[in-house]
Every structure is written in C-alpha cells, then in structure tokens.
Amino acid sequence: DTGVSQNPRHKITKRGQNVTFRCDPISEHNRLYWYRQTLGQGPEFLTYFQNEAQLEKSRLLSDRFSAERPKGSFSTLEIQRTEQGDSAMYLCASSLLRDRAVGYTFGSGTRLTVV
Amino acid sequence: DAKTTQPNSMESNEEEPVHLPCNHSTISGTDYIHWYRQLPSQGPEYVIHGLTSNVNNRMASLAIAEDRKSSTLILHRATLRDAAVYYCILRDTGNEKLTFGTGTRLTIIP
C-alpha cells in the first residue's frame, strides 16, 4: 500500500474556472476526510465521508464546493467559479473506523493557486 | 472543541532530546491528546496519542500531567529530519474532525 494519494500535486487556474481534485485513500480505510490549509496556518476541516456517505460538512464548505465519494473508494473535491481566496493546500486523509483511537493518514496534498 | 496552547517556535541541537510542551487547561474527560507533525511540503503525519498514561512508540514519547491540563511530546534524540511543525490536538472519541492550531515550529541545529 502506498498510502493516501492525491492528484494533482499542483494546480494553477484562472479565477472563475472550475477545478477538481482526486484523493485515493488507503484501500481498507472506510473514512475519508478533506482539509484545507493556508500559509502559516494549521489545516482546517472541510468534510468527511464514511464509505460513500458524507456525514459532516464544515461551514467553510460554501456552495461552490462539492465533494463526492462514489462507491466508497476514491473521493473528488470540486470547486466551482474559483476565487483567489480559494488558493490553499487541499489535504485528504483516511482512517479505519474500527481503529478510532489511531491517527489519520494524510496525503501530501494538492496545492491550488488561483490567479 | 477544547483549545491547546503551544509555543510558536523552538530550537534544539541535533542528537539532543527535545521536549515540546502543550497546555490544554479546558480538557474534558473524554478528550484524547493527539500529536501530529508536518514536514515541509508534506501532509501532517500522526506521531502519538494518549488519554491519561504516558505513552511510548518508535517515534516519540508522550508525557501527560496528572491533572491532564498539560502534556509534553518528547523526541529522545533529535535528527535533522525531525524539523517540522508539531501540532498538539485534543480529540473527543465522538468527534471525527481534528482541530489544528498553529503548532510549534521545531528547528534542529546541526
């Protein structure tokens, strides 16, 4: 297992364009999380899935953001009509429900720059 | 979520022990203390966690005060690869999200 994989690693887009990021979690992990991190700050929670069900969304996740996890495997995070304030690192993490006391495994993130 | 307080930055010499403090005076009885670290250009990496007793693993040790209002992450022999931002996080067993602060930026001096 190669851990949590995120693609692309970097994305530069023009303001107003739509972007989509992909996260492939560790295969047996049934929980998947999205976080956002801006420069100099710690990661902020966006949303999480248990299998294919999206169980919690942060108020940070505006209506321009949508996340999916079809079939409970990989997940996508789409941002529509990007704004310069969306520039950040988008991190994905996964965990196994039955090991609740164990930490999450994070990917290396997708760095988004909106110009 | 209960809040944690950490120093913004610390320095340590290579091959010496490092003690990273964390205050969490409003911790509740069901909060676990988690530590993650984030190396440059990487996502956070789980380090260790505990509830009441001190904990050891291959990466570090976690010393928890008797009243649980503070804890210390101990790196027994720092290497240059330990230079990172270290986050102390309280996580209730019923809460799925991690609430990160700004952490402690650890610099290792060769």
Short mmCIF file of C-alpha atoms in Angstrom, two decimals:
data_model
loop_
_atom_site.label_atom_id
_atom_site.label_comp_id
_atom_site.label_asym_id
_atom_site.label_seq_id
_atom_site.Cartn_x
_atom_site.Cartn_y
_atom_site.Cartn_z
CA ASP A 1 0.00 0.00 0.00
CA THR A 2 1.41 3.37 -0.97
CA GLY A 3 -0.60 5.45 1.47
CA VAL A 4 -3.04 8.24 0.64
CA SER A 5 -2.55 9.51 -2.90
CA GLN A 6 -3.67 12.96 -4.10
CA ASN A 7 -3.71 14.28 -7.64
CA PRO A 8 -2.68 16.62 -8.99
CA ARG A 9 0.09 17.83 -6.66
CA HIS A 10 -0.16 21.36 -8.01
CA LYS A 11 -2.88 23.20 -9.89
CA ILE A 12 -2.81 26.75 -11.23
CA THR A 13 -6.11 28.07 -12.50
CA LYS A 14 -7.64 31.36 -13.56
CA ARG A 15 -10.26 32.98 -11.38
CA GLY A 16 -13.71 31.78 -12.33
CA GLN A 17 -12.64 28.38 -13.62
CA ASN A 18 -13.72 25.07 -12.08
CA VAL A 19 -11.19 22.64 -10.64
CA THR A 20 -11.42 19.06 -9.40
CA PHE A 21 -9.03 17.21 -7.13
CA ARG A 22 -8.85 13.48 -6.52
CA CYS A 23 -7.95 11.52 -3.41
CA ASP A 24 -7.27 7.77 -3.27
CA PRO A 25 -7.31 6.62 0.36
CA ILE A 26 -5.65 3.56 1.85
CA SER A 27 -7.73 0.74 0.41
CA GLU A 28 -9.23 -0.72 3.58
CA HIS A 29 -9.96 2.67 5.19
CA ASN A 30 -13.66 3.44 5.30
CA ARG A 31 -13.38 7.05 6.48
CA LEU A 32 -12.10 9.85 4.27
CA TYR A 33 -11.54 13.50 5.21
CA TRP A 34 -10.83 16.72 3.37
CA TYR A 35 -8.94 19.61 4.96
CA ARG A 36 -7.72 22.96 3.68
CA GLN A 37 -4.52 24.67 4.76
CA THR A 38 -3.47 28.25 4.05
CA LEU A 39 0.05 29.58 4.52
CA GLY A 40 1.18 29.72 8.13
CA GLN A 41 -1.98 28.11 9.47
CA GLY A 42 -2.88 24.61 10.57
CA PRO A 43 -5.21 22.51 8.43
CA GLU A 44 -8.95 23.26 8.69
CA PHE A 45 -11.61 20.57 8.46
CA LEU A 46 -13.89 20.69 5.41
CA THR A 47 -15.85 17.44 5.29
CA TYR A 48 -15.70 13.71 5.87
CA PHE A 49 -17.19 10.50 4.48
CA GLN A 50 -17.90 7.12 5.95
CA ASN A 51 -17.91 4.81 2.97
CA GLU A 52 -19.95 6.73 0.36
CA ALA A 53 -21.98 8.78 2.85
CA GLN A 54 -20.96 12.37 3.52
CA LEU A 55 -21.54 12.68 7.25
CA GLU A 56 -20.35 16.17 8.15
CA LYS A 57 -19.61 19.41 6.32
CA SER A 58 -17.89 22.49 7.71
CA ARG A 59 -19.40 25.92 7.24
CA LEU A 60 -16.16 26.63 5.33
CA LEU A 61 -17.55 24.42 2.56
CA SER A 62 -19.52 27.03 0.61
CA ASP A 63 -21.99 26.14 -2.11
CA ARG A 64 -19.17 26.43 -4.67
CA PHE A 65 -17.53 23.38 -3.11
CA SER A 66 -18.76 19.83 -3.57
CA ALA A 67 -17.24 16.55 -2.52
CA GLU A 68 -18.18 13.06 -3.55
CA ARG A 69 -17.08 9.55 -2.75
CA PRO A 70 -18.87 7.25 -5.17
CA LYS A 71 -18.65 3.57 -4.24
CA GLY A 72 -16.85 4.44 -1.04
CA SER A 73 -13.39 4.33 -2.58
CA PHE A 74 -11.73 7.40 -4.09
CA SER A 75 -13.09 10.89 -3.49
CA THR A 76 -13.22 14.09 -5.54
CA LEU A 77 -13.40 17.68 -4.35
CA GLU A 78 -14.68 20.19 -6.90
CA ILE A 79 -14.50 23.96 -6.58
CA GLN A 80 -16.68 25.90 -8.99
CA ARG A 81 -16.05 29.51 -10.05
CA THR A 82 -12.74 29.67 -8.19
CA GLU A 83 -11.77 32.80 -6.31
CA GLN A 84 -8.33 34.00 -5.24
CA GLY A 85 -9.26 33.21 -1.64
CA ASP A 86 -9.51 29.53 -2.59
CA SER A 87 -5.73 29.40 -3.03
CA ALA A 88 -4.55 26.87 -0.47
CA MET A 89 -3.27 23.36 0.07
CA TYR A 90 -6.11 20.82 -0.02
CA LEU A 91 -5.34 17.77 2.09
CA CYS A 92 -7.04 14.40 2.13
CA ALA A 93 -6.79 11.88 4.96
CA SER A 94 -8.22 8.45 5.65
CA SER A 95 -8.76 6.21 8.65
CA LEU A 96 -10.31 2.92 9.65
CA LEU A 97 -13.49 3.24 11.67
CA ARG A 98 -12.81 0.34 13.99
CA ASP A 99 -9.44 1.82 14.97
CA ARG A 100 -10.88 5.05 16.31
CA ALA A 101 -8.01 5.73 18.60
CA VAL A 102 -5.47 5.50 15.78
CA GLY A 103 -4.41 8.55 13.88
CA TYR A 104 -5.34 9.56 10.40
CA THR A 105 -3.08 9.06 7.40
CA PHE A 106 -2.77 12.20 5.32
CA GLY A 107 -1.78 12.58 1.71
CA SER A 108 0.76 15.13 0.50
CA GLY A 109 -1.96 17.48 -0.67
CA THR A 110 -2.91 19.42 -3.78
CA ARG A 111 -1.67 22.99 -3.85
CA LEU A 112 -4.14 25.26 -5.64
CA THR A 113 -3.14 28.69 -6.91
CA VAL A 114 -5.89 30.90 -8.33
CA VAL A 115 -4.55 33.74 -10.48
CA ASP B 1 -13.51 21.88 20.88
CA ALA B 2 -11.17 22.35 23.83
CA LYS B 3 -8.22 24.56 22.94
CA THR B 4 -4.49 23.86 23.12
CA THR B 5 -1.66 26.35 23.55
CA GLN B 6 1.82 25.72 22.17
CA PRO B 7 4.91 27.90 21.76
CA ASN B 8 5.21 29.27 18.23
CA SER B 9 8.76 28.02 17.76
CA MET B 10 11.56 26.08 19.43
CA GLU B 11 15.13 25.22 18.57
CA SER B 12 17.15 22.19 19.58
CA ASN B 13 20.57 20.83 18.84
CA GLU B 14 20.92 17.70 16.78
CA GLU B 15 21.22 14.46 18.75
CA GLU B 16 19.81 16.04 21.91
CA PRO B 17 16.37 15.36 23.44
CA VAL B 18 13.54 17.76 22.64
CA HIS B 19 10.60 18.49 24.91
CA LEU B 20 7.64 20.13 23.16
CA PRO B 21 5.05 21.47 25.63
CA CYS B 22 1.30 21.79 25.19
CA ASN B 23 -1.23 23.33 27.56
CA HIS B 24 -4.86 22.24 27.48
CA SER B 25 -6.42 23.51 30.67
CA THR B 26 -10.03 23.00 29.46
CA ILE B 27 -9.55 19.35 28.51
CA SER B 28 -12.55 17.11 29.18
CA GLY B 29 -12.50 13.58 30.50
CA THR B 30 -13.18 12.07 27.07
CA ASP B 31 -10.55 14.07 25.15
CA TYR B 32 -7.58 12.16 23.81
CA ILE B 33 -4.34 14.11 23.32
CA HIS B 34 -3.01 13.64 19.79
CA TRP B 35 0.24 14.86 18.27
CA TYR B 36 0.87 15.26 14.58
CA ARG B 37 3.82 16.76 12.78
CA GLN B 38 4.09 18.31 9.35
CA LEU B 39 7.32 18.32 7.42
CA PRO B 40 7.82 20.92 4.67
CA SER B 41 5.66 20.26 1.60
CA GLN B 42 4.01 17.23 3.22
CA GLY B 43 0.69 16.48 4.81
CA PRO B 44 0.52 16.04 8.60
CA GLU B 45 1.87 12.79 10.00
CA TYR B 46 0.48 11.06 13.08
CA VAL B 47 3.04 10.88 15.88
CA ILE B 48 1.40 9.63 19.06
CA HIS B 49 -1.70 9.92 21.23
CA GLY B 50 -2.74 9.24 24.82
CA LEU B 51 -5.54 9.65 27.32
CA THR B 52 -4.13 9.54 30.86
CA SER B 53 -0.99 7.42 31.00
CA ASN B 54 2.35 8.22 29.45
CA VAL B 55 2.85 6.57 26.06
CA ASN B 56 5.87 5.48 24.08
CA ASN B 57 6.24 4.47 20.46
CA ARG B 58 9.05 4.24 17.95
CA MET B 59 8.76 7.93 17.06
CA ALA B 60 8.36 9.65 20.42
CA SER B 61 7.10 9.61 24.00
CA LEU B 62 4.10 11.46 25.38
CA ALA B 63 4.16 12.58 28.99
CA ILE B 64 0.75 13.61 30.35
CA ALA B 65 0.42 15.64 33.56
CA GLU B 66 -1.53 14.04 36.37
CA ASP B 67 -4.31 16.65 36.07
CA ARG B 68 -4.21 16.27 32.25
CA LYS B 69 -4.05 20.02 31.80
CA SER B 70 -0.74 19.81 30.01
CA SER B 71 1.38 17.34 28.10
CA THR B 72 4.85 17.10 26.61
CA LEU B 73 5.99 15.40 23.43
CA ILE B 74 9.48 14.05 23.84
CA LEU B 75 11.81 13.31 20.95
CA HIS B 76 14.61 11.37 22.57
CA ARG B 77 17.36 12.19 20.12
CA ALA B 78 16.56 14.84 17.54
CA THR B 79 17.76 14.50 13.98
CA LEU B 80 17.60 16.99 11.14
CA ARG B 81 14.63 15.04 9.77
CA ASP B 82 12.63 15.97 12.88
CA ALA B 83 12.49 19.62 11.80
CA ALA B 84 8.77 20.21 11.32
CA VAL B 85 5.68 21.91 12.71
CA TYR B 86 4.31 19.90 15.64
CA TYR B 87 0.60 20.09 16.42
CA CYS B 88 -0.99 19.15 19.74
CA ILE B 89 -4.70 18.36 19.26
CA LEU B 90 -7.49 17.31 21.59
CA ARG B 91 -9.91 14.85 20.07
CA ASP B 92 -13.07 13.57 21.71
CA THR B 93 -13.87 9.98 20.83
CA GLY B 94 -17.22 11.10 19.44
CA ASN B 95 -15.70 13.78 17.22
CA GLU B 96 -14.38 12.84 13.81
CA LYS B 97 -12.58 16.04 12.97
CA LEU B 98 -9.18 17.23 14.10
CA THR B 99 -8.93 20.89 15.08
CA PHE B 100 -5.40 22.07 14.36
CA GLY B 101 -3.89 25.20 15.88
CA THR B 102 -0.78 26.86 14.50
CA GLY B 103 1.57 24.39 16.20
CA THR B 104 5.23 24.67 17.21
CA ARG B 105 7.82 25.07 14.50
CA LEU B 106 10.83 22.99 15.58
CA THR B 107 14.22 23.88 14.16
CA ILE B 108 17.10 21.44 14.59
CA ILE B 109 20.55 22.95 14.71
CA PRO B 110 23.30 20.75 13.25
#
